[in-house]
GROMACS .gro file of C-alpha atoms in nm:
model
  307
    1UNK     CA    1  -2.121  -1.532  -0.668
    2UNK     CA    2  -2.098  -1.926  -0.603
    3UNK     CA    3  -1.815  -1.914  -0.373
    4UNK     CA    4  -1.806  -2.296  -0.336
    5UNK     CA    5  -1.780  -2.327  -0.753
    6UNK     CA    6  -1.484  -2.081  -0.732
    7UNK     CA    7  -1.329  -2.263  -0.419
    8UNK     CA    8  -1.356  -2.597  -0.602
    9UNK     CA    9  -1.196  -2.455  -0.863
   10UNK     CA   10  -0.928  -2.291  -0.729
   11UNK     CA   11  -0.816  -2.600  -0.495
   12UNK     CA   12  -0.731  -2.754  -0.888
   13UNK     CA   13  -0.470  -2.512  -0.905
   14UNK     CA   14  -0.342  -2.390  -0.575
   15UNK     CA   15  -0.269  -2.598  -0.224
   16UNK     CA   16  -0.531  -2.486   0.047
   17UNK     CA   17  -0.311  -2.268   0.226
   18UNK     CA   18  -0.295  -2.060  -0.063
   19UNK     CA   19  -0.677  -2.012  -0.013
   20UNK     CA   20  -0.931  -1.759   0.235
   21UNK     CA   21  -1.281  -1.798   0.212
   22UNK     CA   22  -1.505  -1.516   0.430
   23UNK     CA   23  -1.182  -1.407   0.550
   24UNK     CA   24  -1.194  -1.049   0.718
   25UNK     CA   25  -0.970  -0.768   0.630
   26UNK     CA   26  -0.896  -0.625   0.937
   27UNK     CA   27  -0.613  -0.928   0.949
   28UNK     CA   28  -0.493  -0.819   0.623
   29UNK     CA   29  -0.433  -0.397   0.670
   30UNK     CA   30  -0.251  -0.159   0.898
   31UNK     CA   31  -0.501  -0.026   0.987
   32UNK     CA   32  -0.676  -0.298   1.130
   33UNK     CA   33  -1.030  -0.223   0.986
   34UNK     CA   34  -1.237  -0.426   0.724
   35UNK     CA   35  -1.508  -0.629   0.673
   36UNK     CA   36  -1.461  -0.997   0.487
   37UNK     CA   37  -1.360  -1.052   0.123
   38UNK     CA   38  -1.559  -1.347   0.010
   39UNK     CA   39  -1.198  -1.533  -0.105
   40UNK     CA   40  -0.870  -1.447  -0.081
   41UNK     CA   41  -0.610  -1.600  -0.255
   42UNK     CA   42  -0.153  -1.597  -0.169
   43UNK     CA   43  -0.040  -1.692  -0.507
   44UNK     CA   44   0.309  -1.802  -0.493
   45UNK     CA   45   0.417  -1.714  -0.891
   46UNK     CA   46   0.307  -1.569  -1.211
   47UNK     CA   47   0.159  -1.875  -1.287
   48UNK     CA   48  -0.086  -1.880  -1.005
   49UNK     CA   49  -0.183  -1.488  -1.052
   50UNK     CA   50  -0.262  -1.569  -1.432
   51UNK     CA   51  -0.486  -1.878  -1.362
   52UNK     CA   52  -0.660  -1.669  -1.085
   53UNK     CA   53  -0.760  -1.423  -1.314
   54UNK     CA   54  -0.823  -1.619  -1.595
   55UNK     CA   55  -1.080  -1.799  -1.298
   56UNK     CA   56  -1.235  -1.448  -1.263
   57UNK     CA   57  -1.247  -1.390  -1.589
   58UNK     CA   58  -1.426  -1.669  -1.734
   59UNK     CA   59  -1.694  -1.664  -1.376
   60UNK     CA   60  -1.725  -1.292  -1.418
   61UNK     CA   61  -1.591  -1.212  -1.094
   62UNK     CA   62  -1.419  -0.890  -0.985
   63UNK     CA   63  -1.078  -0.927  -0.844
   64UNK     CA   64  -0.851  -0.686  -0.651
   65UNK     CA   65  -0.473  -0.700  -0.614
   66UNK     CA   66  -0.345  -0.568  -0.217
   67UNK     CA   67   0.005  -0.566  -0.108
   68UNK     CA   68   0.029  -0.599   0.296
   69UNK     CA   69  -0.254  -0.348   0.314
   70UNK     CA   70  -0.085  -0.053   0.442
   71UNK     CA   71  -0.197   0.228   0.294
   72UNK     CA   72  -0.555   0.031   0.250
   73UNK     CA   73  -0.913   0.114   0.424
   74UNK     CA   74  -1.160  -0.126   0.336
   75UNK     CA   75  -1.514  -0.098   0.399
   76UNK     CA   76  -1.733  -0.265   0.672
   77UNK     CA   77  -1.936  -0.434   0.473
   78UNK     CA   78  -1.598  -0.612   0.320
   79UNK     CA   79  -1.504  -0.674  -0.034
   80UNK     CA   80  -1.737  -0.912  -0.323
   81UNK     CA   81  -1.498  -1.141  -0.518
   82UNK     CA   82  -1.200  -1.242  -0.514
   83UNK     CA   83  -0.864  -1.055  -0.297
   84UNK     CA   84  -0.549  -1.171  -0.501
   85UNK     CA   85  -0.276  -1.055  -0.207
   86UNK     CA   86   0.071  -1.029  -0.321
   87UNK     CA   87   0.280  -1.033   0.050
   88UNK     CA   88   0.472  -1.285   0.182
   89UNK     CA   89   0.458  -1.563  -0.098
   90UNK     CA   90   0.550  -1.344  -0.363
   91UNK     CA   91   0.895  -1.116  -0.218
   92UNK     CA   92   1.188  -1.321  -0.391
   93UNK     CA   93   1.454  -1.035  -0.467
   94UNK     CA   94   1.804  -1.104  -0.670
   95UNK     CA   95   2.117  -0.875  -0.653
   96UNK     CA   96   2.327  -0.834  -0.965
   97UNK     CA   97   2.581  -0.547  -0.906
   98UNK     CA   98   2.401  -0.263  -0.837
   99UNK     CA   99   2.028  -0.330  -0.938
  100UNK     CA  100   1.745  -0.580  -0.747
  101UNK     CA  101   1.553  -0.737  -0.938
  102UNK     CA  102   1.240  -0.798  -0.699
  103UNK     CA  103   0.885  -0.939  -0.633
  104UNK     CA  104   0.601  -0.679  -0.612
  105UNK     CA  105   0.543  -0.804  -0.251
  106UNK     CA  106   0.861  -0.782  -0.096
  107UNK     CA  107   0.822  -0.548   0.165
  108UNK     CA  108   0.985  -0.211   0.093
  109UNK     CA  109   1.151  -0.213   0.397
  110UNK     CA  110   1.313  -0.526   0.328
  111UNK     CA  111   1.411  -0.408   0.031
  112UNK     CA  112   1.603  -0.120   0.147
  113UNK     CA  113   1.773  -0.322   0.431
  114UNK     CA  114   1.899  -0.581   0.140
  115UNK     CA  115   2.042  -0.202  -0.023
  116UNK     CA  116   2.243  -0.157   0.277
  117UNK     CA  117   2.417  -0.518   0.324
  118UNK     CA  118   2.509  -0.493  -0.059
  119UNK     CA  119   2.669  -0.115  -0.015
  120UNK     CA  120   2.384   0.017  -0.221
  121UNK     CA  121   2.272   0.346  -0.182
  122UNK     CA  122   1.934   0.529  -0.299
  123UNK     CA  123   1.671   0.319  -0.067
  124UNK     CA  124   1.730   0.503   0.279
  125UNK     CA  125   1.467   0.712   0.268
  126UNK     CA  126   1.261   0.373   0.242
  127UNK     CA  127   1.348   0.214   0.505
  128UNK     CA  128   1.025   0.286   0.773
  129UNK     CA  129   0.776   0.315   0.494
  130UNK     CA  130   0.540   0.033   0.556
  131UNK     CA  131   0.389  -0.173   0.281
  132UNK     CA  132   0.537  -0.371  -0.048
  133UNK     CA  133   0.774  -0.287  -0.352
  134UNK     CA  134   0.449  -0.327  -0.542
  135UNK     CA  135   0.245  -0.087  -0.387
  136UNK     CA  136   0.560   0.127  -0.349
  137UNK     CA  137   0.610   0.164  -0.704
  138UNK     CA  138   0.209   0.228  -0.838
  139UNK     CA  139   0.200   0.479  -0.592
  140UNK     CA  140   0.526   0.683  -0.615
  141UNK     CA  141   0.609   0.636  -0.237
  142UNK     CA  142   0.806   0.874  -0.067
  143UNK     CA  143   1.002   1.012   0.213
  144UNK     CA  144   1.286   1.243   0.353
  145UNK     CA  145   1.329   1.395  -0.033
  146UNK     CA  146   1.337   1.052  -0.161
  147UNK     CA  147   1.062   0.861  -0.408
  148UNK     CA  148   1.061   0.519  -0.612
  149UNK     CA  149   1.078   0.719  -0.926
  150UNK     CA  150   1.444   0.810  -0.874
  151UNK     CA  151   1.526   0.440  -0.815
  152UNK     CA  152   1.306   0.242  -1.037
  153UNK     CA  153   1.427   0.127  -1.379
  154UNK     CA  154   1.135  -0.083  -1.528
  155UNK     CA  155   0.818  -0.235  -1.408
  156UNK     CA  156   0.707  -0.571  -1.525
  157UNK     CA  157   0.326  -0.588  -1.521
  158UNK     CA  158   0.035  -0.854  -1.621
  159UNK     CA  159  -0.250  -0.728  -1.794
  160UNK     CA  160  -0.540  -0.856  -1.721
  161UNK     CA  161  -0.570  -1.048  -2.004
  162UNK     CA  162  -0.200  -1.242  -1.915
  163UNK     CA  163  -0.018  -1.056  -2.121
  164UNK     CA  164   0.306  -0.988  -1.966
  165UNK     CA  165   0.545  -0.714  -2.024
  166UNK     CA  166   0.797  -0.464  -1.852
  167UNK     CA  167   0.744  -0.051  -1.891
  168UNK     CA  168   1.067   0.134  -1.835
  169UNK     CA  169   1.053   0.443  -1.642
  170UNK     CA  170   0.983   0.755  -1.853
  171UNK     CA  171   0.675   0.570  -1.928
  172UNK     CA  172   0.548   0.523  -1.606
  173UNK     CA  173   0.435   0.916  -1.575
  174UNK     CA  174   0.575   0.935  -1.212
  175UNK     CA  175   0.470   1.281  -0.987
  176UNK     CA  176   0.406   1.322  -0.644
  177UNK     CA  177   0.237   1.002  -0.480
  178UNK     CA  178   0.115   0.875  -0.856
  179UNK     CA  179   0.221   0.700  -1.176
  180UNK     CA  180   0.021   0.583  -1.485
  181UNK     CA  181  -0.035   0.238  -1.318
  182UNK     CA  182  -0.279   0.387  -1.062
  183UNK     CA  183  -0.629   0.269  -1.180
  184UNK     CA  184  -0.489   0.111  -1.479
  185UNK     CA  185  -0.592  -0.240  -1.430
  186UNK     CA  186  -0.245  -0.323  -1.468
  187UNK     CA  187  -0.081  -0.638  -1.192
  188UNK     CA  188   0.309  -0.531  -1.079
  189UNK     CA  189   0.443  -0.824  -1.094
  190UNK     CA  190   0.795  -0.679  -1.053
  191UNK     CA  191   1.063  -0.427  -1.047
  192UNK     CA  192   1.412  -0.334  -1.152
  193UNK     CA  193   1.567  -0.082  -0.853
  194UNK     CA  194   1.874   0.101  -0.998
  195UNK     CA  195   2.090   0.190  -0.742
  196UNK     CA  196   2.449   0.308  -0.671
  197UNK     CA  197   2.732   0.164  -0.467
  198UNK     CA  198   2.824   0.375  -0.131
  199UNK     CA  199   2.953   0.348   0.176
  200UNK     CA  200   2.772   0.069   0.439
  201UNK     CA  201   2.875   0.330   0.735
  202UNK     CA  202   2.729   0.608   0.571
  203UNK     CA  203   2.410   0.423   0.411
  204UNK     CA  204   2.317   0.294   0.756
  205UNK     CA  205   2.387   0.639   0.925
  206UNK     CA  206   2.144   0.780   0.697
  207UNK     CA  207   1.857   0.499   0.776
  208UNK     CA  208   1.880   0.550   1.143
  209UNK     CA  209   1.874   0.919   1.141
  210UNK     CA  210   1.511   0.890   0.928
  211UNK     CA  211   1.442   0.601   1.171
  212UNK     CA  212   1.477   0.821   1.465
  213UNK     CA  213   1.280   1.099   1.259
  214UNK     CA  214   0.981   0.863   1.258
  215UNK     CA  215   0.989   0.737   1.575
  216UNK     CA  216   1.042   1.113   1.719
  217UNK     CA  217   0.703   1.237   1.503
  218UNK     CA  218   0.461   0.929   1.385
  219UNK     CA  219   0.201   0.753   1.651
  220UNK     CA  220   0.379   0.418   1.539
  221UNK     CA  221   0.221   0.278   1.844
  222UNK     CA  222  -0.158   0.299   1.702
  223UNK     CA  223  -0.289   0.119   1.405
  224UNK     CA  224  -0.295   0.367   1.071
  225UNK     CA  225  -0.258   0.347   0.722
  226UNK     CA  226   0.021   0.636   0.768
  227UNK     CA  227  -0.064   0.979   0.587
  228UNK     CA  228  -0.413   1.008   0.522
  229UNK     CA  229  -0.366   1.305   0.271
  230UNK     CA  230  -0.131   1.430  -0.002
  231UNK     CA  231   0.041   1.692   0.040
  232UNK     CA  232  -0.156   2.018  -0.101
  233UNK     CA  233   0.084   2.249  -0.285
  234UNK     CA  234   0.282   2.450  -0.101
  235UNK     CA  235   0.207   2.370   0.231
  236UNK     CA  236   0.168   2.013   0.456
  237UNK     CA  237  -0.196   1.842   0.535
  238UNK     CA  238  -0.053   1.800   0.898
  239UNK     CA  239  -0.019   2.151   0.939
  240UNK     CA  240  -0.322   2.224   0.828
  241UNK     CA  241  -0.555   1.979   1.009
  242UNK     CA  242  -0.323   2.101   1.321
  243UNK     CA  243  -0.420   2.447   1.252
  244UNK     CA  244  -0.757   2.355   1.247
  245UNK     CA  245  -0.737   2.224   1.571
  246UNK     CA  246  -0.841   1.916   1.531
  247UNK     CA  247  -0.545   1.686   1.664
  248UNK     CA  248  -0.718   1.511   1.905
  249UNK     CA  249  -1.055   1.491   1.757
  250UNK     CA  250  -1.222   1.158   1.720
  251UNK     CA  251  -1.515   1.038   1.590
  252UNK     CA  252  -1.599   0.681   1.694
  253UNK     CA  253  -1.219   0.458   1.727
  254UNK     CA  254  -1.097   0.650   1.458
  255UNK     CA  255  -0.894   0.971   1.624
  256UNK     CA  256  -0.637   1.254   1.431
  257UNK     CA  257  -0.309   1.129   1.587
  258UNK     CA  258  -0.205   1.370   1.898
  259UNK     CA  259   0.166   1.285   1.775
  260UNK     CA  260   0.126   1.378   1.418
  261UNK     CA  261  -0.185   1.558   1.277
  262UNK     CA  262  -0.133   1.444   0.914
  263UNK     CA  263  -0.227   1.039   1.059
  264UNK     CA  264  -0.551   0.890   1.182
  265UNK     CA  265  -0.540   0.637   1.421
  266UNK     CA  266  -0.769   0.358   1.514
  267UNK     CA  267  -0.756   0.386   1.908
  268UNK     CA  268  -0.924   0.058   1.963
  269UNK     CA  269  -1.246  -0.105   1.767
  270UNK     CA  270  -1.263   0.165   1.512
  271UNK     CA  271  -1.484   0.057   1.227
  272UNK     CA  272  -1.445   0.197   0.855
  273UNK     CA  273  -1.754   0.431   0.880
  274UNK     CA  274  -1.572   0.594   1.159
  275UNK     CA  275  -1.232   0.692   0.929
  276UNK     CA  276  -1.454   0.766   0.641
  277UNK     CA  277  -1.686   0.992   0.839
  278UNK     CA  278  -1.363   1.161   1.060
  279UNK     CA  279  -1.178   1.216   0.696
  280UNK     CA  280  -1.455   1.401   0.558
  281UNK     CA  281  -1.523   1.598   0.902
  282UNK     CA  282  -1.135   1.699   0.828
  283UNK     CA  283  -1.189   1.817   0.441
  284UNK     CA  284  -1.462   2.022   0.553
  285UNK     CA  285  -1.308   2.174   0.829
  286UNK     CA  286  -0.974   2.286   0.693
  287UNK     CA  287  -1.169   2.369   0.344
  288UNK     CA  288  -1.357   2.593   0.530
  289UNK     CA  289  -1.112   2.764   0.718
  290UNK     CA  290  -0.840   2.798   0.509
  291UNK     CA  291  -0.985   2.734   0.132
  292UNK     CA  292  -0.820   2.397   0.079
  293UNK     CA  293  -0.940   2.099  -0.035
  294UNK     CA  294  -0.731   1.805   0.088
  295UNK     CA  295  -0.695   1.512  -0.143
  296UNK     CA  296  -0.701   1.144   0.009
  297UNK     CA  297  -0.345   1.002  -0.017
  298UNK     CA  298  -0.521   0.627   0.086
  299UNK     CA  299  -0.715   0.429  -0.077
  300UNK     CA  300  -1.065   0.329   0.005
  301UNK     CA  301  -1.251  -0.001  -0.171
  302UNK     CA  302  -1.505  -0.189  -0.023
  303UNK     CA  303  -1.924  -0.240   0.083
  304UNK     CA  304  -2.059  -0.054   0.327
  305UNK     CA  305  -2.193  -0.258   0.620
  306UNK     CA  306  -2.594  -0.335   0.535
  307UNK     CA  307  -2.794  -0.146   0.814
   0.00000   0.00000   0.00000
């Protein structure tokens, strides 16, 4: 890839701010791990995300959408192409009565705080999860006995070809920690939250319980990209990988929480090939000794490092 054609390009279309060149990952995820993306872009509208891709498109270059990179490993060898990150530049959210309308990178925990100063109820269990409304609602996120897919009304998503349209819910094949947008190709551009009105007192009561709850049982101190597995049926990851005995272990910077067993943690300089390596170590271990294979709730893209 010419990155110096595509830069040229893209400083037709967006201010310079709005573009990264060699910029590394580790800036741009919780977990603080990753090599460089060649570009990165921070498009401010719909406009900018179309003429992106249409860039991509007609240059042949892959592309990949990221929120605030939370539930995100990339590689150490980085990522080729072109990062389109929806954060910051792109979290406008609008109140009518009881729904928000809102950008796919408004963080969700913005998102549920705007819920409790309009007396809305529904979000609470949202209020700690890291990472944006975007990510939130491809992924099905969760806590506390809540999930998006009680909340969210429609979806309005680019294809990659511009066109733009909204999905309503029963279309969105929501289960645990999924929905038909996963690996679709599909950009959220935005969602409709349906809520209901309820008392501030009692809304806010409820968010600093769960706060407390997370606090009390997740190493929010470390960098992590929060639960590393999904939940097998019948029975929690954490519980497993803790009855494996393997809180504690660490392979490289990359360590199984002491706090909470379901979490990896990068204690200081961890590098992808570390996670990767520790995750599988983990699979194996608690396959072995209990017959269960656990499934990778986060999301891994990226090179490997060249030897």
């Amino acid at each position: 890839m010419d990155s110096i054609k595509i830069v040229e390009i893209l400083n037709k279309i967006l201010k310079p701010d709005q573009i990264k060149i060699n910029e590394p990952m580790k800036y741009h995820t919780s977990f603080r791990i990753g090599g460089p993306c060649d570009i990165m872009v921070l498009p401010e509208d719909e406009e900018d995300v179309l003429e992106v891709i249409k860039i991509c498109a007609q240059n042949s270059i892959p592309f990949f959408i990221m929120g605030n990179g939370t539930n995100l490993l990339v590689k150490d060898g980085g990522i080729r192409g072109v990062v389109i990150k929806l954060a910051q530049n792109f979290s406008e959210a609008v109140v009518d009565k009881d729904v928000i309308r809102c950008k796919a990178g408004l963080p969700l925990s913005n998102l549920s705080k705007l819920a409790l100063e309009n007396s809305l109820k529904g979000l609470e269990f949202a209020g700690g999860i890291p990472g944006t409304v975007g990510g939130a609602v491809v992924m099905n996120a969760g806590a506390y006995d809540g999930q998006m897919a009680e909340i969210v009304e429609s979806v309005k998503v680019m294809e990659q070809d511009g066109d733009i349209y909204e999905i309503k819910n029963k279309e969105l094949g929501y289960s645990y920690r999924t929905s038909v947008l996963q690996n679709s190709g599909k950009i959220v551009l935005e969602a409709l939250i349906k809520l209901e009105p309820g008392s501030y007192g009692e809304i806010k009561s409820r968010m600093e319980k769960y706060s407390v709850l997370r606090r009390q049982k997740q190493p929010l101190n470390l960098p992590s990209a929060g639960s590393v597995f999904k939940r097998p049926p019948g029975n929690f990851a954490g519980a497993l990988i803790e009855k494996a005995g393997l809180k504690g272990y660490k392979i490289g910077g990359a360590m199984v929480s002491e706090k909470h067993a379901g979490f990896i943690v990068n204690t200081g300089g961890a590098t992808a090939r570390d996670v990767i390596e520790l995750i599988e170590y983990i699979q194996q271990e608690v396959q072995r000794k209990f017959d269960v294979l656990l499934e990778p709730e986060i999301k891994i893209i990226g090179e490997d490092e060249l030897e």
